């Protein structure tokens, strides 16, 4: 019919299409299109273009935009075409406009009027065309202009119009829910439309509505269930069938809605069990579309209130998906497993090998999906393997979008389940090393915190061991080129705190390394700041220990360079460093006590230790201190001076603002990370200092001659600016940790509690599989190990339940419940292949070859079900549907055994679908029943020859020859 | 929202039909199409027909020299979309008879009309072939 392409089309148009079709490269195509743009620009301004010609120009404009070039010069002509009286031209105009313009384009205003007119047209096709445009072009502001008409059209006598009107309303709801909030009842009403097409379309807006607000649609559960039941029972017209399945797309949408409605609602869920169970039983599992419906059933089952029988069916479906050769089904299987695993964690056990296969598959999509699954099933017993794998994978990919995603997963899992701190630190090192730029800075702070805090072990040696191993690993890594900034910050901080702590490395060695870092990353101020501060800590530590500090020449250069830095922060750090070096050992130890980074600093804001000093000053005639709130302003110049270059007063009054400007260069901390790192050691008021009563409030030489009142104030300021904001987070956790210091000070919340079971489980898993290895020879030991480490954690519990499951399924047929028998059909193929459970071989005598299927047993199960299907209430067409089903099963089992791997090819072979279908037809016809859709495809293929001849004739006439450059253009898509 | 865009692209990566259900600028479309096509063309037949790209999931299927690519949201049933593509091809096949790449190129607007009947607002609204084709046939008769 349609292949008489070219009738009414000009030679010019055909030539254009032909040349585009034969373009060999993007560049060639671009050249053609650019030429076309020039031609059209010329043509469109010619007067008196015939309408047909104009339509062709519009299509050529569509081509130009589709191929990535701007065609805005012709938009107006498309807009004009929507005014045309001819339906075909009008619809083409609307189509072009919807493709060219977004809803906020200026030209839309010219179309709204036309749309309004067309919505009132007597010709329902014109109304439909206008409604299509409404869905694409109407924005929030123009909704009121068409809303009344659209609502009126909901009652139109033509179902096509009602359907499109409901979708227009859906669009309004998407754009602006409030504009149609009073019309929601219309969606409910249309659900009961006589026409299945309108009903099916109405499910789209209802799905959105239910998603938004589940509770107000609970009353519809009954309706949805009954609709789904009727659809599944094949009550809809045959035209909705797709590959013999009754309206699968409607079924899928209904299952989605039910999944939402039944989530967490036992009562609603109970109403659904029956129909979902029916679909599980009836659905043809040999076709793609059947599997799509089954997959949706699994999603539904995993979302509603759990029902053991349905869960069992879902598990069967998953098992079949995972054992399939089709990657698509495996993908769905992994996804479904991830959904179901929340409800019945034990089902992962039997699929461990399948999961590992997917994990090692070269197909990236499958791999990612599997990581998603692993993420969901991570426990403290398998976290090491999983995170290791994730990191390996993360290193191997380039896509930053996904890298970020997987990094955050790794960090999340590591923080949540880390079995040991050692492991955590090593893992984080790897993450930082390879994707430091993608990690949230908080993660780095957590890591530093962890190294400082330790893990609450009572054992001090382990504690120091951890730190020194961290230092070791950092010294090893530090030379690597191009480390991420965040990672370097961590490294500098750790080296500064603990570099010389265990005496293994000399101060000059560490400081040398730090200088190297500062030099190598000279554009990164944050890293330099960390490095300088680390230097200061190391020198302070040396001085406090009574050793003489010999500053390496390169350090000296660095300090000098930084003290002239443009960055005030770096400058200040450099000066502070120089000042600290000039102090005596006692003072240094007080202001920078070693290993005090995680000590909680308590601030006594009243500064009682200064009372003596203040009294003496007052006796000498000094002005008493007036609290901030009582002062009217800051006329005192001495106050300002005393602020020095260091701290800004706490900024809690408006009055402060005026005085802040001149001191701006002294605002030292621009980036929070810097302040965190530096806060610990720069705060000059660590508690011990004052407890010992030393007069060390003057940590910084520049502030040494400030008056008492000012000192008080300034210290307050220090706390506010540096101490508080930076410390608040860590001090909060510090105090929490400190309160239960001896038992549990671990940063990962329940680290301590999970560690113990992890160890015992670990032991269990390591030797159990080895005990079984002799029997499971065919599986590579590597995979076994992986399986054991991934799934082993819950082995004990698993064995019990899988045993129980086995008994249950075995007992069922003997129980003789007629209603349950068909379920066996689903269960049969799954049950036969023994679950490749590495830990379970003792009980299961069958070999672990996995996909080995016993064809006879399977057939038995099938016969059962077919018999039952025809003997019980089922209609004829249902059993007919079973026919090909059974054949497919037969073919399946036969091929798997004999040739292996040829089954389902008819569905999976995308390239040549029809040949696949016809082979299925021969199968079916030998079984007696020829599926109807096969016939229709055959029918439509009937005029083949004629069509082909026609096409050939046209092609010759137009000079487009199949034998020319691109013969692909002529290849039938379906054959 | 479900379906975000539908593309038909040939083996050389040339676009044959593009329909977006959310607004993207010309440059965004160009970039997106380029990236996706490169990704999909690099895959082999054994690999699964779904690819993740940015926030989309791409479901694709190849017929002769033509790739059909559908970009969907994350919570869409991928296998159903794969079958939707086939339904689309079957529908075009019924209309054109042995549909080939050239049919779509010569009758771009009709291919679009079919899509307009099948998908609205990114949702599959019609799956009955006769319902999809009847407006187009009526239109052909009157014009």
mmCIF file of N, CA and C in Angstrom, chain A residues 163 191 196-205 207 224 227-228 231-232 234 236-258 279 283 287-297, chain B residues 2-3 6 50 59 61 63 70 72 75-91 115 117-120 122-129 132:
data_model
loop_
_atom_site.group_PDB
_atom_site.id
_atom_site.type_symbol
_atom_site.label_atom_id
_atom_site.label_comp_id
_atom_site.label_asym_id
_atom_site.label_seq_id
_atom_site.Cartn_x
_atom_site.Cartn_y
_atom_site.Cartn_z
ATOM 1 N N UNK A 163 -9.924 9.305 23.798
ATOM 2 C CA UNK A 163 -8.604 8.832 24.215
ATOM 3 C C UNK A 163 -7.598 9.984 24.210
ATOM 4 N N UNK A 191 -11.977 5.514 33.170
ATOM 5 C CA UNK A 191 -11.503 4.154 33.421
ATOM 6 C C UNK A 191 -12.588 3.146 33.079
ATOM 7 N N UNK A 196 -11.944 -0.192 25.091
ATOM 8 C CA UNK A 196 -10.729 -0.612 25.820
ATOM 9 C C UNK A 196 -9.542 0.316 25.560
ATOM 10 N N UNK A 197 -9.523 0.934 24.372
ATOM 11 C CA UNK A 197 -8.415 1.840 24.067
ATOM 12 C C UNK A 197 -8.419 3.036 24.998
ATOM 13 N N UNK A 198 -9.621 3.598 25.222
ATOM 14 C CA UNK A 198 -9.728 4.745 26.120
ATOM 15 C C UNK A 198 -9.371 4.324 27.540
ATOM 16 N N UNK A 199 -9.875 3.160 27.933
ATOM 17 C CA UNK A 199 -9.560 2.663 29.274
ATOM 18 C C UNK A 199 -8.056 2.498 29.422
ATOM 19 N N UNK A 200 -7.427 1.874 28.412
ATOM 20 C CA UNK A 200 -5.986 1.639 28.477
ATOM 21 C C UNK A 200 -5.209 2.934 28.585
ATOM 22 N N UNK A 201 -5.642 3.924 27.805
ATOM 23 C CA UNK A 201 -4.949 5.208 27.849
ATOM 24 C C UNK A 201 -5.132 5.868 29.205
ATOM 25 N N UNK A 202 -6.330 5.727 29.785
ATOM 26 C CA UNK A 202 -6.606 6.370 31.071
ATOM 27 C C UNK A 202 -5.679 5.848 32.172
ATOM 28 N N UNK A 203 -5.178 4.632 31.966
ATOM 29 C CA UNK A 203 -4.281 4.085 32.986
ATOM 30 C C UNK A 203 -2.997 4.915 33.113
ATOM 31 N N UNK A 204 -2.614 5.585 32.021
ATOM 32 C CA UNK A 204 -1.381 6.391 32.088
ATOM 33 C C UNK A 204 -1.501 7.517 33.108
ATOM 34 N N UNK A 205 -2.519 8.388 32.954
ATOM 35 C CA UNK A 205 -2.638 9.415 33.986
ATOM 36 C C UNK A 205 -2.887 8.825 35.374
ATOM 37 N N UNK A 207 -1.740 6.106 36.616
ATOM 38 C CA UNK A 207 -0.473 5.650 37.187
ATOM 39 C C UNK A 207 0.272 6.828 37.820
ATOM 40 N N UNK A 224 -9.316 -1.983 39.433
ATOM 41 C CA UNK A 224 -8.106 -2.380 38.718
ATOM 42 C C UNK A 224 -7.988 -3.898 38.668
ATOM 43 N N UNK A 227 -10.429 -5.288 36.196
ATOM 44 C CA UNK A 227 -10.013 -5.032 34.809
ATOM 45 C C UNK A 227 -8.890 -5.980 34.419
ATOM 46 N N UNK A 228 -7.922 -6.086 35.317
ATOM 47 C CA UNK A 228 -6.780 -6.956 35.015
ATOM 48 C C UNK A 228 -7.242 -8.387 34.799
ATOM 49 N N UNK A 231 -8.805 -8.640 31.410
ATOM 50 C CA UNK A 231 -7.791 -8.599 30.356
ATOM 51 C C UNK A 231 -7.088 -9.946 30.278
ATOM 52 N N UNK A 232 -6.711 -10.458 31.444
ATOM 53 C CA UNK A 232 -5.964 -11.712 31.464
ATOM 54 C C UNK A 232 -6.818 -12.866 30.953
ATOM 55 N N UNK A 234 -8.714 -12.690 28.548
ATOM 56 C CA UNK A 234 -8.877 -12.520 27.117
ATOM 57 C C UNK A 234 -10.231 -11.943 26.719
ATOM 58 N N UNK A 236 -10.725 -8.727 26.081
ATOM 59 C CA UNK A 236 -10.582 -7.580 25.190
ATOM 60 C C UNK A 236 -10.585 -8.051 23.739
ATOM 61 N N UNK A 237 -10.891 -7.132 22.807
ATOM 62 C CA UNK A 237 -10.892 -7.523 21.402
ATOM 63 C C UNK A 237 -9.531 -8.090 20.987
ATOM 64 N N UNK A 238 -9.597 -8.970 20.035
ATOM 65 C CA UNK A 238 -8.381 -9.649 19.579
ATOM 66 C C UNK A 238 -7.313 -8.680 19.063
ATOM 67 N N UNK A 239 -7.776 -7.503 18.589
ATOM 68 C CA UNK A 239 -6.788 -6.592 18.001
ATOM 69 C C UNK A 239 -5.788 -6.108 19.046
ATOM 70 N N UNK A 240 -6.126 -6.254 20.311
ATOM 71 C CA UNK A 240 -5.190 -5.825 21.342
ATOM 72 C C UNK A 240 -4.161 -6.906 21.671
ATOM 73 N N UNK A 241 -4.373 -8.093 21.138
ATOM 74 C CA UNK A 241 -3.400 -9.159 21.380
ATOM 75 C C UNK A 241 -2.060 -8.782 20.791
ATOM 76 N N UNK A 242 -1.040 -9.185 21.476
ATOM 77 C CA UNK A 242 0.286 -9.047 20.894
ATOM 78 C C UNK A 242 0.989 -10.378 21.096
ATOM 79 N N UNK A 243 1.294 -11.020 20.009
ATOM 80 C CA UNK A 243 1.895 -12.367 20.066
ATOM 81 C C UNK A 243 1.096 -13.292 20.977
ATOM 82 N N UNK A 244 -0.178 -13.329 20.700
ATOM 83 C CA UNK A 244 -1.144 -14.191 21.404
ATOM 84 C C UNK A 244 -1.419 -13.806 22.852
ATOM 85 N N UNK A 245 -0.753 -12.801 23.334
ATOM 86 C CA UNK A 245 -0.987 -12.424 24.725
ATOM 87 C C UNK A 245 -2.029 -11.309 24.748
ATOM 88 N N UNK A 246 -3.031 -11.440 25.603
ATOM 89 C CA UNK A 246 -4.064 -10.400 25.624
ATOM 90 C C UNK A 246 -3.529 -9.085 26.194
ATOM 91 N N UNK A 247 -3.581 -8.063 25.394
ATOM 92 C CA UNK A 247 -3.229 -6.683 25.780
ATOM 93 C C UNK A 247 -2.109 -6.600 26.815
ATOM 94 N N UNK A 248 -0.937 -7.087 26.467
ATOM 95 C CA UNK A 248 0.137 -7.146 27.466
ATOM 96 C C UNK A 248 0.536 -5.784 28.006
ATOM 97 N N UNK A 249 0.472 -4.764 27.160
ATOM 98 C CA UNK A 249 0.918 -3.459 27.644
ATOM 99 C C UNK A 249 -0.047 -2.907 28.691
ATOM 100 N N UNK A 250 -1.316 -3.243 28.521
ATOM 101 C CA UNK A 250 -2.292 -2.828 29.531
ATOM 102 C C UNK A 250 -2.082 -3.628 30.811
ATOM 103 N N UNK A 251 -1.827 -4.915 30.660
ATOM 104 C CA UNK A 251 -1.559 -5.742 31.842
ATOM 105 C C UNK A 251 -0.384 -5.182 32.637
ATOM 106 N N UNK A 252 0.668 -4.824 31.904
ATOM 107 C CA UNK A 252 1.868 -4.336 32.582
ATOM 108 C C UNK A 252 1.568 -3.053 33.352
ATOM 109 N N UNK A 253 0.804 -2.171 32.723
ATOM 110 C CA UNK A 253 0.517 -0.917 33.411
ATOM 111 C C UNK A 253 -0.351 -1.156 34.633
ATOM 112 N N UNK A 254 -1.302 -2.061 34.508
ATOM 113 C CA UNK A 254 -2.158 -2.369 35.658
ATOM 114 C C UNK A 254 -1.329 -2.962 36.795
ATOM 115 N N UNK A 255 -0.395 -3.836 36.441
ATOM 116 C CA UNK A 255 0.445 -4.433 37.478
ATOM 117 C C UNK A 255 1.293 -3.372 38.178
ATOM 118 N N UNK A 256 1.727 -2.399 37.399
ATOM 119 C CA UNK A 256 2.488 -1.298 38.007
ATOM 120 C C UNK A 256 1.634 -0.568 39.027
ATOM 121 N N UNK A 257 0.401 -0.258 38.609
ATOM 122 C CA UNK A 257 -0.491 0.482 39.504
ATOM 123 C C UNK A 257 -0.778 -0.339 40.756
ATOM 124 N N UNK A 258 -1.047 -1.618 40.555
ATOM 125 C CA UNK A 258 -1.360 -2.461 41.712
ATOM 126 C C UNK A 258 -0.163 -2.529 42.658
ATOM 127 N N UNK A 279 -2.033 -14.708 36.558
ATOM 128 C CA UNK A 279 -1.166 -14.272 35.457
ATOM 129 C C UNK A 279 0.134 -15.056 35.472
ATOM 130 N N UNK A 283 0.742 -16.907 31.939
ATOM 131 C CA UNK A 283 1.593 -16.176 31.021
ATOM 132 C C UNK A 283 2.545 -17.097 30.268
ATOM 133 N N UNK A 287 7.825 -16.340 25.182
ATOM 134 C CA UNK A 287 7.965 -15.154 24.340
ATOM 135 C C UNK A 287 8.486 -13.997 25.171
ATOM 136 N N UNK A 288 9.090 -13.081 24.476
ATOM 137 C CA UNK A 288 9.593 -11.893 25.154
ATOM 138 C C UNK A 288 8.496 -11.169 25.905
ATOM 139 N N UNK A 289 7.367 -11.005 25.227
ATOM 140 C CA UNK A 289 6.323 -10.192 25.839
ATOM 141 C C UNK A 289 5.759 -10.903 27.068
ATOM 142 N N UNK A 290 5.668 -12.237 26.984
ATOM 143 C CA UNK A 290 5.225 -12.991 28.153
ATOM 144 C C UNK A 290 6.167 -12.772 29.320
ATOM 145 N N UNK A 291 7.438 -12.791 29.031
ATOM 146 C CA UNK A 291 8.413 -12.572 30.094
ATOM 147 C C UNK A 291 8.353 -11.154 30.633
ATOM 148 N N UNK A 292 8.038 -10.229 29.745
ATOM 149 C CA UNK A 292 7.908 -8.842 30.212
ATOM 150 C C UNK A 292 6.778 -8.745 31.237
ATOM 151 N N UNK A 293 5.665 -9.426 30.944
ATOM 152 C CA UNK A 293 4.542 -9.405 31.883
ATOM 153 C C UNK A 293 4.935 -10.121 33.177
ATOM 154 N N UNK A 294 5.607 -11.258 33.033
ATOM 155 C CA UNK A 294 6.015 -11.997 34.231
ATOM 156 C C UNK A 294 6.955 -11.155 35.097
ATOM 157 N N UNK A 295 7.857 -10.468 34.439
ATOM 158 C CA UNK A 295 8.783 -9.603 35.185
ATOM 159 C C UNK A 295 8.000 -8.546 35.959
ATOM 160 N N UNK A 296 6.974 -7.975 35.293
ATOM 161 C CA UNK A 296 6.174 -6.976 35.975
ATOM 162 C C UNK A 296 5.433 -7.590 37.162
ATOM 163 N N UNK A 297 5.020 -8.841 37.006
ATOM 164 C CA UNK A 297 4.383 -9.538 38.122
ATOM 165 C C UNK A 297 5.348 -9.639 39.295
ATOM 166 N N UNK B 2 7.928 7.811 31.498
ATOM 167 C CA UNK B 2 8.121 6.633 30.667
ATOM 168 C C UNK B 2 9.088 6.876 29.530
ATOM 169 N N UNK B 3 8.543 6.984 28.301
ATOM 170 C CA UNK B 3 9.412 7.128 27.137
ATOM 171 C C UNK B 3 9.862 8.576 26.993
ATOM 172 N N UNK B 6 12.273 8.567 20.965
ATOM 173 C CA UNK B 6 12.345 7.417 20.073
ATOM 174 C C UNK B 6 13.204 7.829 18.879
ATOM 175 N N UNK B 50 19.834 -3.401 26.384
ATOM 176 C CA UNK B 50 19.622 -2.209 27.209
ATOM 177 C C UNK B 50 20.976 -1.587 27.522
ATOM 178 N N UNK B 59 16.748 1.376 25.290
ATOM 179 C CA UNK B 59 16.376 0.045 24.827
ATOM 180 C C UNK B 59 16.475 0.076 23.310
ATOM 181 N N UNK B 61 16.922 -2.054 19.381
ATOM 182 C CA UNK B 61 16.688 -3.273 18.636
ATOM 183 C C UNK B 61 17.068 -3.009 17.192
ATOM 184 N N UNK B 63 16.930 -3.885 13.172
ATOM 185 C CA UNK B 63 16.235 -4.540 12.072
ATOM 186 C C UNK B 63 17.013 -4.227 10.801
ATOM 187 N N UNK B 70 14.985 3.505 21.948
ATOM 188 C CA UNK B 70 13.986 4.174 22.778
ATOM 189 C C UNK B 70 14.626 4.535 24.110
ATOM 190 N N UNK B 72 14.226 5.580 27.880
ATOM 191 C CA UNK B 72 13.163 5.505 28.887
ATOM 192 C C UNK B 72 13.695 5.915 30.250
ATOM 193 N N UNK B 75 12.486 3.454 35.736
ATOM 194 C CA UNK B 75 11.570 2.454 36.272
ATOM 195 C C UNK B 75 10.669 1.862 35.191
ATOM 196 N N UNK B 76 11.132 1.906 33.975
ATOM 197 C CA UNK B 76 10.326 1.357 32.894
ATOM 198 C C UNK B 76 10.654 -0.134 32.719
ATOM 199 N N UNK B 77 9.695 -0.890 32.255
ATOM 200 C CA UNK B 77 9.893 -2.311 31.992
ATOM 201 C C UNK B 77 10.617 -2.458 30.651
ATOM 202 N N UNK B 78 11.898 -2.764 30.702
ATOM 203 C CA UNK B 78 12.734 -2.718 29.496
ATOM 204 C C UNK B 78 12.271 -3.702 28.444
ATOM 205 N N UNK B 79 11.913 -4.880 28.897
ATOM 206 C CA UNK B 79 11.532 -5.913 27.931
ATOM 207 C C UNK B 79 10.244 -5.517 27.210
ATOM 208 N N UNK B 80 9.342 -4.879 27.933
ATOM 209 C CA UNK B 80 8.104 -4.428 27.300
ATOM 210 C C UNK B 80 8.401 -3.374 26.249
ATOM 211 N N UNK B 81 9.350 -2.500 26.531
ATOM 212 C CA UNK B 81 9.724 -1.484 25.548
ATOM 213 C C UNK B 81 10.342 -2.146 24.316
ATOM 214 N N UNK B 82 11.122 -3.177 24.572
ATOM 215 C CA UNK B 82 11.726 -3.906 23.451
ATOM 216 C C UNK B 82 10.635 -4.470 22.545
ATOM 217 N N UNK B 83 9.575 -4.962 23.162
ATOM 218 C CA UNK B 83 8.469 -5.500 22.376
ATOM 219 C C UNK B 83 7.646 -4.388 21.755
ATOM 220 N N UNK B 84 7.628 -3.254 22.412
ATOM 221 C CA UNK B 84 6.935 -2.113 21.818
ATOM 222 C C UNK B 84 7.602 -1.739 20.496
ATOM 223 N N UNK B 85 8.908 -1.789 20.484
ATOM 224 C CA UNK B 85 9.628 -1.490 19.236
ATOM 225 C C UNK B 85 9.174 -2.461 18.149
ATOM 226 N N UNK B 86 9.062 -3.712 18.539
ATOM 227 C CA UNK B 86 8.661 -4.691 17.532
ATOM 228 C C UNK B 86 7.231 -4.441 17.049
ATOM 229 N N UNK B 87 6.390 -4.048 17.991
ATOM 230 C CA UNK B 87 5.017 -3.719 17.608
ATOM 231 C C UNK B 87 5.016 -2.571 16.606
ATOM 232 N N UNK B 88 5.855 -1.584 16.850
ATOM 233 C CA UNK B 88 5.962 -0.455 15.932
ATOM 234 C C UNK B 88 6.394 -0.934 14.545
ATOM 235 N N UNK B 89 7.366 -1.813 14.520
ATOM 236 C CA UNK B 89 7.852 -2.301 13.230
ATOM 237 C C UNK B 89 6.778 -3.138 12.546
ATOM 238 N N UNK B 90 6.088 -3.952 13.306
ATOM 239 C CA UNK B 90 5.009 -4.750 12.714
ATOM 240 C C UNK B 90 3.925 -3.845 12.139
ATOM 241 N N UNK B 91 3.637 -2.771 12.882
ATOM 242 C CA UNK B 91 2.616 -1.848 12.404
ATOM 243 C C UNK B 91 3.048 -1.177 11.103
ATOM 244 N N UNK B 115 3.500 6.982 15.162
ATOM 245 C CA UNK B 115 4.017 7.176 16.517
ATOM 246 C C UNK B 115 3.076 8.046 17.331
ATOM 247 N N UNK B 117 -0.033 8.162 17.147
ATOM 248 C CA UNK B 117 -1.167 7.364 17.624
ATOM 249 C C UNK B 117 -0.752 6.449 18.770
ATOM 250 N N UNK B 118 0.477 5.960 18.713
ATOM 251 C CA UNK B 118 0.896 4.953 19.688
ATOM 252 C C UNK B 118 1.372 5.548 21.007
ATOM 253 N N UNK B 119 2.058 6.674 20.927
ATOM 254 C CA UNK B 119 2.660 7.241 22.133
ATOM 255 C C UNK B 119 2.214 8.678 22.305
ATOM 256 N N UNK B 120 1.717 8.986 23.493
ATOM 257 C CA UNK B 120 1.409 10.385 23.817
ATOM 258 C C UNK B 120 1.968 10.676 25.197
ATOM 259 N N UNK B 122 4.753 10.543 26.246
ATOM 260 C CA UNK B 122 5.730 9.542 26.679
ATOM 261 C C UNK B 122 5.111 8.252 27.178
ATOM 262 N N UNK B 123 3.807 8.068 27.002
ATOM 263 C CA UNK B 123 3.162 6.826 27.429
ATOM 264 C C UNK B 123 2.658 6.063 26.205
ATOM 265 N N UNK B 124 2.702 4.750 26.310
ATOM 266 C CA UNK B 124 2.130 3.944 25.237
ATOM 267 C C UNK B 124 0.621 3.969 25.412
ATOM 268 N N UNK B 125 -0.091 4.552 24.441
ATOM 269 C CA UNK B 125 -1.535 4.683 24.629
ATOM 270 C C UNK B 125 -2.331 3.758 23.723
ATOM 271 N N UNK B 126 -1.730 3.285 22.672
ATOM 272 C CA UNK B 126 -2.508 2.450 21.760
ATOM 273 C C UNK B 126 -1.629 1.331 21.234
ATOM 274 N N UNK B 127 -2.130 0.110 21.297
ATOM 275 C CA UNK B 127 -1.320 -1.009 20.828
ATOM 276 C C UNK B 127 -2.075 -1.866 19.821
ATOM 277 N N UNK B 128 -3.287 -1.447 19.485
ATOM 278 C CA UNK B 128 -4.031 -2.207 18.492
ATOM 279 C C UNK B 128 -3.693 -1.669 17.102
ATOM 280 N N UNK B 129 -3.157 -2.557 16.264
ATOM 281 C CA UNK B 129 -2.664 -2.086 14.966
ATOM 282 C C UNK B 129 -3.766 -1.432 14.150
ATOM 283 N N UNK B 132 -4.357 2.008 15.326
ATOM 284 C CA UNK B 132 -3.259 2.915 15.008
ATOM 285 C C UNK B 132 -3.349 3.352 13.555
#
